[in-house]
Coordinates of C-alpha atoms and ligand atoms in Angstrom, one line a residue:
M1 CA -9.0 39.1 16.8
P2 CA -12.2 37.8 15.1
E3 CA -11.8 34.1 15.1
N4 CA -12.1 33.3 11.5
D5 CA -9.4 36.0 10.9
L6 CA -7.0 33.9 12.8
M7 CA -7.5 30.8 10.5
D8 CA -7.1 33.2 7.4
K9 CA -3.9 34.5 9.0
I10 CA -2.5 31.0 9.7
V11 CA -3.3 29.8 6.3
S12 CA -1.6 32.8 4.6
L13 CA 1.4 32.5 6.9
C14 CA 1.7 28.8 6.2
K15 CA 1.8 29.5 2.4
R16 CA 4.0 32.7 2.7
R17 CA 6.7 31.0 4.8
G18 CA 6.5 27.4 3.3
F19 CA 4.7 25.5 6.0
V20 CA 1.6 24.3 4.0
F21 CA 0.9 24.8 0.3
P22 CA -2.4 24.2 -1.6
G23 CA -2.1 20.9 -3.3
S24 CA -1.4 20.6 -7.0
E25 CA -1.4 24.5 -7.0
I26 CA 0.0 25.0 -10.5
Y27 CA -3.0 23.0 -11.8
G28 CA -5.5 25.2 -10.0
G29 CA -5.3 23.1 -7.0
L30 CA -7.3 20.2 -5.8
A31 CA -10.0 21.1 -3.3
N32 CA -9.0 20.5 0.3
S33 CA -5.6 18.9 -0.5
W34 CA -2.5 20.3 1.0
D35 CA 1.2 19.9 0.6
Y36 CA 3.6 20.3 3.6
G37 CA 6.4 22.6 2.5
P38 CA 9.9 22.5 3.9
L39 CA 9.0 24.1 7.4
G40 CA 5.8 22.1 7.6
H41 CA 7.6 18.9 6.8
L42 CA 10.0 19.7 9.7
L43 CA 7.4 20.6 12.2
K44 CA 5.3 17.5 11.4
Q45 CA 8.5 15.4 11.7
N46 CA 9.2 17.0 15.1
I47 CA 5.6 16.3 16.2
K48 CA 5.8 12.6 15.1
S49 CA 9.2 12.1 16.7
L50 CA 8.0 13.6 19.9
W51 CA 4.9 11.5 19.8
W52 CA 7.0 8.4 19.1
K53 CA 9.5 9.2 22.0
F54 CA 6.6 9.8 24.4
F55 CA 4.3 7.0 23.5
V56 CA 6.8 4.3 22.3
Q57 CA 10.4 5.0 23.0
E58 CA 10.0 5.9 26.6
R59 CA 7.8 3.0 27.6
E60 CA 8.6 -0.6 28.1
D61 CA 5.4 -2.0 26.9
M62 CA 5.2 -0.8 23.4
V63 CA 6.4 -2.4 19.9
P64 CA 6.4 -0.6 16.6
L65 CA 4.9 -1.7 13.3
D66 CA 4.7 -0.4 9.8
S67 CA 2.0 -2.2 8.0
A68 CA 0.7 -2.0 4.5
I69 CA -1.8 0.6 3.3
I70 CA -3.6 -1.9 1.0
M71 CA -4.7 -4.9 2.8
N72 CA -6.7 -8.0 1.8
P73 CA -10.2 -6.7 1.4
K74 CA -11.4 -9.5 3.7
A75 CA -9.7 -7.5 6.6
W76 CA -12.2 -4.7 6.0
E77 CA -15.1 -7.1 5.9
A78 CA -13.9 -8.4 9.3
S79 CA -13.5 -5.1 10.9
G80 CA -16.9 -4.0 9.8
H81 CA -15.6 -1.1 7.7
L82 CA -17.2 -2.4 4.6
Q83 CA -20.6 -2.4 6.2
N84 CA -20.5 0.4 8.8
F85 CA -17.8 2.9 7.7
S86 CA -20.2 5.3 6.2
D87 CA -21.8 8.8 6.6
E88 CA -25.2 9.7 5.6
L89 CA -25.2 11.9 2.5
V90 CA -27.9 14.2 1.2
E91 CA -27.9 16.2 -2.1
C92 CA -29.5 19.5 -2.9
K93 CA -32.0 19.0 -5.6
K94 CA -31.4 22.5 -7.1
C95 CA -27.6 23.1 -6.8
H96 CA -26.5 19.5 -6.4
H97 CA -24.2 20.3 -3.5
R98 CA -23.7 17.3 -1.3
F99 CA -23.7 17.3 2.5
R100 CA -23.2 15.1 5.5
S101 CA -26.8 15.1 6.8
D102 CA -25.6 15.2 10.6
Q103 CA -23.7 18.6 9.7
L104 CA -26.6 20.5 8.4
P105 CA -28.1 23.0 10.8
K106 CA -31.5 22.8 9.2
R107 CA -31.7 19.3 7.9
K108 CA -34.4 19.9 5.5
K109 CA -33.0 22.6 3.3
C110 CA -29.7 23.2 1.5
S111 CA -27.5 25.5 3.5
D112 CA -26.1 27.0 0.2
C113 CA -29.2 27.7 -1.8
G114 CA -32.3 26.7 0.3
G115 CA -33.2 24.0 -2.1
A116 CA -34.9 20.8 -1.1
L117 CA -32.7 17.8 -0.3
T118 CA -32.8 14.2 -1.2
A119 CA -33.4 11.6 1.3
P120 CA -30.3 10.6 3.2
K121 CA -28.4 7.7 1.8
S122 CA -25.4 5.8 3.3
F123 CA -22.0 6.7 1.7
N124 CA -19.0 4.4 2.5
L125 CA -15.9 6.6 3.1
M126 CA -13.3 4.0 1.9
F127 CA -11.3 4.7 -1.2
K128 CA -11.7 2.0 -3.6
T129 CA -8.9 0.9 -5.9
F130 CA -8.1 -2.1 -8.3
L131 CA -5.4 -4.5 -8.0
G132 CA -3.7 -5.7 -11.3
T133 CA -4.9 -4.8 -14.7
T134 CA -8.7 -5.6 -14.7
E135 CA -11.2 -3.3 -12.9
D136 CA -13.8 -5.7 -11.6
T137 CA -15.0 -6.7 -8.3
A138 CA -12.7 -9.6 -8.0
T139 CA -9.8 -7.2 -7.8
T140 CA -11.2 -4.4 -5.7
A141 CA -9.1 -3.3 -2.8
Y142 CA -9.2 -0.3 -0.4
L143 CA -6.9 2.4 0.9
R144 CA -6.7 1.9 4.6
P145 CA -9.1 4.4 6.5
E146 CA -7.2 3.8 9.9
T147 CA -3.9 2.1 10.6
A148 CA -5.6 -0.2 13.3
G149 CA -6.3 -3.1 10.8
G150 CA -2.7 -3.7 10.1
M151 CA -2.0 -3.9 14.0
F152 CA -4.7 -6.5 14.6
V153 CA -3.9 -8.8 11.6
N154 CA -0.2 -8.8 12.8
F155 CA -1.1 -9.4 16.5
K156 CA -0.2 -13.2 16.4
N157 CA 3.1 -12.5 14.4
I158 CA 4.1 -10.0 17.1
V159 CA 3.4 -12.3 20.0
N160 CA 5.2 -15.0 18.4
T161 CA 8.3 -12.9 17.5
T162 CA 8.6 -10.6 20.4
R163 CA 7.4 -13.0 23.2
R164 CA 5.4 -10.1 24.6
R165 CA 3.2 -10.7 27.5
L166 CA -0.1 -8.7 28.3
P167 CA -0.4 -5.8 28.7
F168 CA 1.6 -4.5 25.8
G169 CA 0.8 -2.2 22.8
I170 CA 1.5 -1.9 19.1
A171 CA 2.2 1.5 17.7
Q172 CA 2.3 3.0 14.3
I173 CA 2.2 6.3 12.4
G174 CA 1.0 6.3 8.9
K175 CA -1.3 7.8 6.1
C176 CA -5.0 7.1 6.1
F177 CA -7.5 7.8 3.4
R178 CA -11.2 8.6 3.8
N179 CA -13.5 9.9 0.9
E180 CA -14.9 12.6 3.2
I181 CA -18.2 14.3 2.0
T182 CA -17.3 17.6 3.5
P183 CA -13.6 18.1 3.9
G184 CA -12.4 21.6 5.0
N185 CA -11.1 24.1 7.6
F186 CA -7.6 23.8 6.1
I187 CA -5.8 20.6 7.3
F188 CA -8.6 19.8 9.9
R189 CA -10.5 17.4 7.6
T190 CA -8.9 16.3 4.4
R191 CA -9.2 13.0 2.4
E192 CA -5.6 11.9 2.9
F193 CA -4.1 12.5 6.4
E194 CA -1.8 10.9 9.0
I195 CA -2.6 9.3 12.3
G196 CA -0.4 8.0 15.1
E197 CA -2.3 5.1 16.7
L198 CA -1.7 2.6 19.6
E199 CA -3.6 -0.8 20.1
Y200 CA -3.0 -1.6 23.7
F201 CA -3.7 -5.3 24.5
I202 CA -5.0 -6.2 27.9
K203 CA -6.9 -8.8 29.9
P204 CA -10.7 -8.2 29.6
D205 CA -11.3 -7.3 33.3
E206 CA -8.6 -4.6 33.3
W207 CA -10.2 -2.4 30.8
E208 CA -11.5 0.4 33.1
K209 CA -8.3 0.9 35.0
V210 CA -6.1 0.9 31.6
F211 CA -8.5 3.3 30.0
E212 CA -8.0 5.7 32.9
M213 CA -4.2 5.2 32.6
W214 CA -4.2 6.2 29.0
L215 CA -6.5 9.2 29.7
S216 CA -3.9 10.5 32.2
E217 CA -1.1 9.8 29.7
I218 CA -3.1 11.7 27.1
K219 CA -3.4 14.7 29.6
R220 CA 0.3 14.5 30.2
W221 CA 1.0 14.6 26.4
W222 CA -0.9 17.6 25.9
K223 CA 0.4 19.6 28.8
D224 CA 4.0 18.6 29.2
A225 CA 5.0 17.4 25.7
M226 CA 3.0 19.5 23.4
Q227 CA 2.8 22.3 25.9
V228 CA -0.7 23.3 24.9
N229 CA -3.0 25.6 26.9
T230 CA -5.1 22.8 28.4
D231 CA -8.0 25.4 28.9
N232 CA -8.4 25.0 25.1
L233 CA -9.1 21.3 25.3
V234 CA -12.5 19.7 26.0
W235 CA -12.9 16.0 27.1
R236 CA -16.2 14.6 25.8
E237 CA -17.6 11.4 26.7
I238 CA -19.2 10.1 23.6
P239 CA -22.8 8.8 24.1
D240 CA -24.0 5.2 23.0
N241 CA -25.6 6.4 19.9
E242 CA -22.6 8.4 18.4
R243 CA -19.9 5.8 19.0
A244 CA -18.1 3.8 16.3
H245 CA -19.5 0.4 15.7
Y246 CA -16.5 -1.3 17.5
S247 CA -16.5 0.8 20.7
K248 CA -17.9 0.3 24.2
R249 CA -16.5 3.6 25.5
T250 CA -15.0 6.5 23.6
V251 CA -13.7 9.6 25.0
D252 CA -13.1 12.4 22.3
I253 CA -10.5 15.1 23.2
E254 CA -11.7 18.3 21.5
Y255 CA -10.1 21.5 20.9
K256 CA -11.6 25.0 20.7
Y257 CA -10.7 25.8 17.1
P258 CA -11.4 29.3 15.7
F259 CA -14.2 27.6 13.7
G260 CA -15.8 25.9 16.6
T261 CA -15.1 23.1 19.2
Q262 CA -14.5 19.9 17.4
E263 CA -12.6 16.6 17.7
L264 CA -8.9 16.7 18.1
H265 CA -8.5 13.0 18.7
G266 CA -9.9 10.1 20.6
I267 CA -9.5 7.1 22.8
A268 CA -11.7 4.0 22.4
Y269 CA -12.3 0.8 24.3
R270 CA -12.5 -1.8 21.3
T271 CA -13.2 -4.8 23.3
D272 CA -12.1 -8.0 21.6
F273 CA -14.2 -6.9 18.6
D274 CA -11.4 -6.7 16.1
L275 CA -9.6 -10.0 17.2
S276 CA -12.8 -12.0 17.3
R277 CA -14.0 -10.7 13.9
H278 CA -10.5 -11.3 12.2
E279 CA -10.6 -14.8 13.8
A280 CA -14.0 -15.5 12.5
V281 CA -13.4 -14.3 8.9
S282 CA -9.7 -15.6 8.6
G283 CA -10.3 -18.9 10.4
Q284 CA -7.0 -18.5 12.2
D285 CA -6.7 -18.9 16.1
L286 CA -5.8 -15.3 17.4
H287 CA -6.3 -16.3 21.1
Y288 CA -3.4 -15.5 23.6
T289 CA -2.1 -18.0 26.0
D290 CA -1.4 -16.7 29.4
P291 CA 2.2 -18.1 30.2
E292 CA 1.5 -18.3 34.0
T293 CA -2.0 -19.8 34.1
G294 CA -2.1 -21.5 30.6
E295 CA -5.5 -19.8 30.2
K296 CA -6.5 -19.1 26.5
F297 CA -8.4 -15.9 25.7
L298 CA -8.8 -13.1 23.2
P299 CA -7.2 -9.9 24.6
H300 CA -9.3 -6.7 24.7
V301 CA -8.1 -3.4 23.4
I302 CA -7.8 0.2 24.5
E303 CA -7.0 2.4 21.6
P304 CA -5.6 6.0 21.8
T305 CA -5.6 7.5 18.2
F306 CA -4.1 10.9 17.3
G307 CA -4.6 12.8 14.1
I308 CA -1.1 14.1 13.3
D309 CA -2.5 16.8 10.9
R310 CA -4.9 18.0 13.6
T311 CA -2.1 18.1 16.1
L312 CA -0.1 20.3 13.8
L313 CA -3.1 22.6 13.3
V314 CA -3.3 22.9 17.1
C315 CA 0.3 23.6 17.3
L316 CA 0.1 26.4 14.7
L317 CA -3.0 27.9 16.5
E318 CA -1.4 27.9 19.9
A319 CA 1.9 29.3 18.6
Y320 CA 0.5 32.2 16.7
H321 CA 0.9 35.7 18.4
E322 CA 0.8 39.2 17.4
E323 CA 2.7 41.7 19.7
Q324 CA 3.6 45.4 19.5
A325 CA 7.5 45.6 19.2
P326 CA 9.8 48.7 18.8
T327 CA 11.1 49.5 15.2
A328 CA 14.5 50.8 14.2
E329 CA 12.9 54.3 14.6
K330 CA 13.2 55.5 18.1
G331 CA 9.8 55.5 19.8
E332 CA 7.9 53.8 17.1
T333 CA 6.3 50.3 17.4
E334 CA 5.0 47.7 14.7
T335 CA 3.1 44.6 14.9
R336 CA 5.4 41.5 15.3
V337 CA 4.0 38.3 14.3
V338 CA 5.8 35.5 16.1
M339 CA 5.2 31.7 16.2
K340 CA 5.9 30.8 19.8
F341 CA 6.3 27.0 19.1
P342 CA 7.7 25.0 22.0
K343 CA 11.4 25.2 21.3
H344 CA 11.7 21.4 20.9
L345 CA 9.1 21.5 18.1
A346 CA 10.4 24.6 16.2
P347 CA 11.2 23.6 12.5
V348 CA 14.4 25.9 12.6
Q349 CA 16.1 26.1 16.0
V350 CA 18.8 28.4 15.3
A351 CA 19.2 31.1 12.5
V352 CA 22.7 32.4 11.7
L353 CA 22.6 35.8 10.3
P354 CA 25.8 37.7 9.2
L355 CA 25.3 41.5 9.6
S356 CA 26.7 41.9 6.1
K357 CA 27.5 39.8 3.1
K358 CA 31.2 40.9 3.2
E359 CA 33.5 38.0 2.7
N360 CA 35.4 38.0 5.9
L361 CA 32.0 38.2 8.0
A362 CA 30.4 35.5 5.8
K363 CA 33.5 33.2 6.4
V364 CA 33.0 33.3 10.1
A365 CA 29.2 33.2 10.0
K366 CA 29.3 29.9 7.8
E367 CA 31.8 28.3 10.1
V368 CA 29.5 29.1 13.1
A369 CA 26.5 27.7 11.1
A370 CA 28.4 24.6 10.0
A371 CA 29.5 23.8 13.6
L372 CA 25.9 24.2 15.1
R373 CA 24.5 21.9 12.4
A374 CA 25.8 18.9 14.2
D375 CA 23.4 19.7 17.0
F376 CA 20.6 21.9 15.7
A377 CA 18.3 22.6 12.9
V378 CA 20.1 25.6 11.4
D379 CA 19.2 28.3 8.8
Y380 CA 21.6 30.6 7.2
D381 CA 20.2 33.9 6.1
D382 CA 22.2 36.8 4.6
T383 CA 19.5 38.6 2.7
Q384 CA 17.8 42.0 3.5
S385 CA 18.2 44.1 6.6
I386 CA 18.7 42.6 10.0
G387 CA 15.4 43.8 11.3
K388 CA 13.6 42.1 8.4
R389 CA 15.5 39.0 8.9
Y390 CA 14.5 38.9 12.5
R391 CA 10.8 39.4 11.7
R392 CA 11.1 36.4 9.2
Q393 CA 12.7 34.2 12.0
D394 CA 10.0 35.4 14.4
E395 CA 7.2 34.4 11.7
I396 CA 8.7 30.8 11.4
G397 CA 9.1 30.6 15.2
T398 CA 13.0 30.2 15.4
P399 CA 13.8 30.3 19.1
Y400 CA 17.3 31.8 18.7
C401 CA 19.0 34.1 16.1
V402 CA 22.8 34.3 16.1
T403 CA 24.1 37.5 14.7
V404 CA 27.6 37.6 13.5
D405 CA 28.9 41.4 13.3
F406 CA 32.2 43.1 12.6
D407 CA 33.1 43.1 16.3
S408 CA 32.9 39.3 16.1
L409 CA 36.1 39.3 14.0
E410 CA 37.9 40.9 16.8
D411 CA 36.4 39.6 20.0
K412 CA 35.3 36.2 18.6
K413 CA 31.9 36.6 20.1
I414 CA 28.4 36.6 18.5
T415 CA 25.0 38.0 19.6
V416 CA 22.2 35.6 20.5
R417 CA 18.8 36.9 20.3
D418 CA 15.8 35.2 22.1
R419 CA 12.6 34.9 20.0
D420 CA 10.2 35.5 23.1
T421 CA 11.9 38.1 25.0
M422 CA 13.9 39.7 22.2
K423 CA 16.6 40.1 24.6
Q424 CA 20.2 39.8 23.3
N425 CA 23.3 38.2 24.8
R426 CA 27.0 38.4 23.7
V427 CA 28.4 34.8 23.8
A428 CA 31.9 33.6 22.9
I429 CA 31.8 31.5 19.7
K430 CA 33.6 28.7 21.4
D431 CA 30.9 28.5 24.1
L432 CA 27.9 28.8 21.6
S433 CA 26.9 25.2 21.1
N434 CA 26.7 24.5 24.8
Y435 CA 25.0 27.7 25.6
L436 CA 22.3 26.8 23.1
K437 CA 22.1 23.1 24.2
E438 CA 21.3 24.3 27.8
K439 CA 18.4 26.4 26.3
F440 CA 16.8 23.3 24.6
V441 CA 16.7 20.9 27.7
Ligands
LIG501 N1 -8.7 3.8 14.7 C1 -9.6 4.9 15.2 C2 -9.8 5.9 14.3 O1 -9.4 5.9 13.2 P1 -11.1 8.1 14.1 O2 -11.7 9.1 15.2 O3 -12.1 7.8 12.9 O4 -10.5 6.8 14.9 C3 -8.7 9.1 14.4 O5 -9.8 8.8 13.6 C4 -8.1 10.5 14.4 O6 -7.8 10.8 12.8 C5 -9.4 11.5 14.6 O7 -9.3 11.8 16.0 C6 -8.6 12.8 13.9 O8 -7.7 13.3 14.6 C7 -8.0 12.2 12.7 N2 -9.0 12.3 11.4 C8 -10.0 11.5 11.2 N3 -10.6 11.9 10.0 C9 -9.7 12.9 9.5 C10 -9.8 13.6 8.4 N4 -10.6 13.5 7.4 N5 -8.8 14.6 8.2 C11 -7.8 14.7 9.1 N6 -7.7 14.1 10.2 C12 -8.7 13.1 10.5

C-alpha cells in the first residue's frame, strides 16, 4: 500500500469509528487539533495504564506526581525554557507561510510558492497566558511545555515526605503545550499533547550505567508491553549540536512512520542542570544528603520521556491490517480491515452480538453482557447483519465477539469468534468469563 494512503486510511477509520475526531469540527475545525472520541479515549487510557504499570507500579524505585500546568514563571527562567526553548522561524515574503527553517529542504526558497524567505528569527514555543485580570508582563505565565519542571521543583518535598534514597524516580503523565510552527501529520505533532515522563535521580558517577539500564527497559517496553515490531524502531544517538540545552547525552527512539522516520520519544541525561538552576534562581537548598556517608550533593538525572499521542499513533499504525476474507456468498472474498491491537490494549475487549433483536434472545444476550462487564470492556451491538457487525468489531480491533443465537436458548452455549483467526468456538455461558480471562493473560 502506498505509504501516505495508510495515513489517510487511519485518519478516516479513526473518524468513522470514533477514535479521533477533528477538533471543533462544527466550527470548521481548528487546524491540527484533534479530539479523542469514545474508542480513542479508551485506547489512550489503556496505553497510559500500561505505561504506569510498567514504569511505576511494577518498580520499587518510582513515586508518582501530579503537578500544576501553570507554574511560577521563574521556574521557566531557571530551566532555560524562556531563553532557549525556541525554533528558528522563516516567513515567505510572497505567500506569508511560516516554516521551521530546519525543516525546509531548500532553505532559501518557500516550499509552497518558491518565494523568497525572511532571515530566520528565534520563536519561543511556550504558550503565554495572563494570571488575574490585567494583561501585563507582571502577570505573564506559561502553559508547561514539558512535565519535568513540576518534578524538579518538588524534588525536596518528595525526598522529605517519602524518605526516598537514591536512586529513585518521579513519574507523571500530563498535558503539555507548545506553540509549534509546523504542527501536522495527524496526532504526530500538535500544539497540545500528553507525555509520560520519568525523572530518575542518581549519584553523578552512576549515570552511564543507569542510562544503559533505562535503554534496556525502553526496549522491553516496546517489545513486550506494546508488542511493536521492533524492526520499525530506530535508535538514534543525538549529536552534540542537536541536543536540548540541558542534555549531555540523548538517544531518540524513532519510528518508521508512513511520512518518514521521525522521533517517537527520547531519553536524556540532564546532569544536575535542573536542580542546580532551580537552586540558583529560587535560593533554596536542593542538595541531597546521603544517609550513609553524610555527603551532600546535587543528584544527577536520567530522563526517559514518552509522547503518549505518538505512542497511540504507532499503536494504530502497527494494528492496521487489510486481509482477504470469505463473504457470506460461497467462494467469494472481500477485503477485511482489522485492527490487530495487542489484546490488552484493545478499547473493546468483548462484543456481545445477539443474532436477532427478538425479546427472548435479547434477554439472554443482555444478561451475558452484564455478567462480562465486571471483568471486560464490553460492547453490545444488535444492529445490522451479523456479518456487518463482525466487520465493525474487526475495524475497532475487538479481540472476541460473542454471538447469542436461538440454540443458545436451548443448550445454554454461545459462540466465541476470534478476531485474528476468525475461528469460532462454542462455549457454555457459565464458563464464558473464565474462558475469556484465560485469553487475556
Ligand atoms: N522533558 C523532555 C521533553 O519534553 P521532548 O523530546 O521535547 O522532551 C518529549 O518531548 C516527547 O513528547 C517527544 O519525544 C514526543 O514524543 C512528544 N512530543 C513533543 N512535541 C510534541 C508535539 N508537538 N506533539 C505531539 N507530541 C510531541
